[in-house]
């Protein structure tokens, strides 16, 4: 098990870094899961420092608005949290100083593993184009709330091969996306993690 962060500043910057890096609001359970997932932060430290960040205004709560004023507010688990501008500046300014690059990269990949494309509001597209020499081009892309996240064209030598590409991408676009990210960042061990 990796050594946990000992300083409150490291834990706070780590929470802000992951929430800012994910790039969209998360509910409390998802945020807690991605922060403690790799063992750098224990649950009790997360709870303590998350609430300190919330009180300090570095994280803000976004309550789901009810359509009717007379309807009671939603339960706690429907709220989502986002990094404020101040929290974002802290995360960007201190993450390099307080958190090792390997820790940041591993934790972000782990967070993406937890957060499915569906939760991220992603739209997955693909199509097949036959080209003049009898081969095929498989086009696939993923767009999320921030815009284009992934766009790839692959040549296939046969219809069977391009059909396999389409089937695998349709079945697990998040695995294909994470696999490509792992390869281009040099973190190929991710491909063998369960």
Coordinates of C-alpha atoms in Angstrom, one line a residue:
X1 CA 0.0 0.0 0.0
X2 CA 1.4 3.4 -0.9
X3 CA 2.3 5.9 1.8
X4 CA -0.5 8.3 2.7
X5 CA 0.0 12.1 2.6
X6 CA 0.8 13.4 6.0
X7 CA 0.5 17.1 5.6
X8 CA -3.0 18.8 5.5
X9 CA -1.7 20.9 2.7
X10 CA -0.9 17.9 0.5
X11 CA -4.3 16.3 1.2
X12 CA -6.1 19.6 0.4
X13 CA -4.2 20.2 -2.8
X14 CA -4.7 16.6 -3.8
X15 CA -8.5 16.9 -3.4
X16 CA -8.6 20.2 -5.3
X17 CA -6.2 18.8 -8.0
X18 CA -8.4 15.8 -8.7
X19 CA -11.7 17.7 -8.7
X20 CA -10.2 20.4 -11.0
X21 CA -8.6 17.8 -13.3
X22 CA -11.8 15.8 -13.7
X23 CA -13.3 19.1 -15.0
X24 CA -17.0 18.8 -14.0
X25 CA -18.9 18.6 -10.7
X26 CA -18.9 15.4 -8.8
X27 CA -21.2 14.1 -6.0
X28 CA -19.7 13.5 -2.6
X29 CA -19.5 9.7 -3.0
X30 CA -17.7 9.9 -6.3
X31 CA -15.3 12.5 -5.1
X32 CA -14.5 10.5 -1.9
X33 CA -14.0 7.3 -4.0
X34 CA -11.5 8.9 -6.4
X35 CA -9.6 10.7 -3.7
X36 CA -9.1 7.6 -1.4
X37 CA -9.0 5.0 -4.2
X38 CA -5.2 4.7 -4.5
X39 CA -4.4 5.0 -0.8
X40 CA -2.6 8.3 -0.8
X41 CA -5.4 9.8 1.4
X42 CA -7.3 7.9 4.1
X43 CA -11.1 8.4 4.5
X44 CA -10.9 10.4 7.8
X45 CA -8.5 12.9 6.3
X46 CA -10.6 13.2 3.3
X47 CA -13.7 14.0 5.3
X48 CA -11.9 16.5 7.5
X49 CA -10.1 18.4 4.8
X50 CA -13.0 18.3 2.3
X51 CA -15.2 20.1 4.8
X52 CA -12.4 22.6 5.5
X53 CA -12.1 23.3 1.7
X54 CA -15.8 23.7 1.5
X55 CA -15.9 26.2 4.4
X56 CA -12.9 28.1 3.1
X57 CA -14.7 28.6 -0.3
X58 CA -12.2 26.5 -2.3
X59 CA -15.0 24.0 -3.2
X60 CA -18.6 24.9 -3.7
X61 CA -21.8 22.9 -3.4
X62 CA -24.1 22.9 -6.4
X63 CA -27.6 21.8 -5.2
X64 CA -30.0 20.5 -7.7
X65 CA -32.7 23.0 -8.0
X66 CA -36.3 21.8 -7.5
X67 CA -38.9 23.0 -9.9
X68 CA -41.3 24.0 -7.2
X69 CA -40.4 26.3 -4.3
X70 CA -42.6 24.3 -2.0
X71 CA -40.7 21.1 -2.6
X72 CA -38.1 20.3 0.1
X73 CA -34.5 20.5 -0.9
X74 CA -32.9 17.4 -2.3
X75 CA -31.0 14.9 -0.1
X76 CA -27.3 15.5 0.4
X77 CA -26.3 12.8 -2.1
X78 CA -27.9 14.7 -5.0
X79 CA -25.6 17.7 -4.4
X80 CA -22.5 18.0 -6.5
X81 CA -19.3 19.8 -5.8
X82 CA -17.0 21.8 -8.0
X83 CA -13.7 23.7 -7.5
X84 CA -14.1 27.5 -7.2
X85 CA -11.8 29.9 -9.0
X86 CA -9.7 30.3 -5.9
X87 CA -9.5 26.5 -5.4
X88 CA -8.5 26.1 -9.1
X89 CA -5.7 28.6 -8.7
X90 CA -4.4 26.7 -5.6
X91 CA -4.6 23.4 -7.4
X92 CA -2.7 24.6 -10.4
X93 CA -0.2 26.6 -8.4
X94 CA 0.7 24.0 -5.8
X95 CA 0.1 20.6 -7.3
X96 CA 3.5 20.5 -9.0
X97 CA 5.2 21.5 -5.7
X98 CA 3.4 19.3 -3.3
X99 CA 2.4 16.2 -5.4
X100 CA 4.7 14.0 -7.3
X101 CA 4.0 13.8 -11.1
X102 CA 3.6 10.0 -10.8
X103 CA 1.0 10.4 -8.0
X104 CA -0.9 13.0 -10.0
X105 CA -0.9 10.8 -13.2
X106 CA -1.8 7.6 -11.4
X107 CA -4.6 9.2 -9.5
X108 CA -6.1 10.9 -12.5
X109 CA -6.1 7.7 -14.5
X110 CA -7.6 5.9 -11.6
X111 CA -10.3 8.6 -11.3
X112 CA -11.1 8.2 -15.0
X113 CA -11.4 4.5 -14.5
X114 CA -14.0 5.1 -11.8
X115 CA -15.9 7.8 -13.7
X116 CA -17.6 6.3 -16.7
X117 CA -18.1 8.1 -19.9
X118 CA -21.8 8.1 -19.2
X119 CA -21.3 10.0 -15.9
X120 CA -19.1 12.5 -17.8
X121 CA -21.9 13.2 -20.2
X122 CA -19.9 11.9 -23.2
X123 CA -21.2 11.3 -26.6
X124 CA -19.6 8.4 -28.5
X125 CA -19.6 8.4 -32.3
X126 CA -18.2 6.0 -34.9
X127 CA -18.6 5.1 -38.6
X128 CA -16.9 3.0 -41.3
X129 CA -15.7 4.4 -44.6
X130 CA -14.7 2.1 -47.5
X131 CA -11.8 3.5 -49.5
X132 CA -10.8 2.8 -53.1
X133 CA -8.2 0.2 -52.5
X134 CA -10.6 -2.2 -50.8
X135 CA -9.6 -1.2 -47.3
X136 CA -11.7 0.6 -44.7
X137 CA -11.3 3.5 -42.4
X138 CA -12.8 3.3 -38.9
X139 CA -13.6 6.7 -37.5
X140 CA -14.3 7.0 -33.8
X141 CA -14.6 10.0 -31.4
X142 CA -15.7 10.9 -27.9
X143 CA -17.0 14.3 -27.0
X144 CA -17.7 15.3 -23.4
X145 CA -18.8 18.5 -21.7
X146 CA -15.5 20.2 -22.5
X147 CA -15.6 19.4 -26.2
X148 CA -13.7 16.9 -28.2
X149 CA -11.8 14.4 -25.9
X150 CA -10.8 11.7 -28.4
X151 CA -10.8 11.5 -32.2
X152 CA -9.2 8.6 -34.1
X153 CA -9.1 7.2 -37.6
X154 CA -7.7 3.7 -38.2
X155 CA -7.2 1.8 -41.4
X156 CA -8.4 -1.8 -41.6
X157 CA -7.4 -4.2 -44.3
X158 CA -10.7 -6.1 -44.3
X159 CA -14.3 -5.8 -43.5
X160 CA -13.9 -8.4 -40.8
X161 CA -11.1 -6.3 -39.1
X162 CA -13.1 -3.0 -39.3
X163 CA -16.2 -4.8 -38.0
X164 CA -14.1 -6.0 -35.0
X165 CA -12.9 -2.5 -34.4
X166 CA -16.5 -1.2 -34.4
X167 CA -17.8 -3.9 -32.2
X168 CA -15.0 -3.4 -29.6
X169 CA -15.4 0.3 -29.6
X170 CA -19.2 0.1 -29.3
X171 CA -18.9 -2.4 -26.4
X172 CA -16.2 -0.5 -24.4
X173 CA -15.4 3.0 -25.6
X174 CA -14.1 4.0 -22.2
X175 CA -11.6 1.1 -22.2
X176 CA -10.4 2.1 -25.7
X177 CA -10.1 5.7 -24.7
X178 CA -8.1 4.9 -21.5
X179 CA -6.0 2.4 -23.4
X180 CA -4.9 5.1 -25.9
X181 CA -4.3 7.6 -23.1
X182 CA -2.2 5.0 -21.3
X183 CA -0.1 4.2 -24.4
X184 CA 0.6 7.8 -25.3
X185 CA 1.5 8.8 -21.7
X186 CA 3.7 5.8 -21.3
X187 CA 1.7 4.2 -18.5
X188 CA 1.2 0.9 -20.3
X189 CA 1.0 -1.0 -16.9
X190 CA -2.6 0.4 -16.7
X191 CA -3.6 -1.9 -19.6
X192 CA -2.9 -4.9 -17.4
X193 CA -4.6 -3.5 -14.2
X194 CA -8.0 -4.9 -13.4

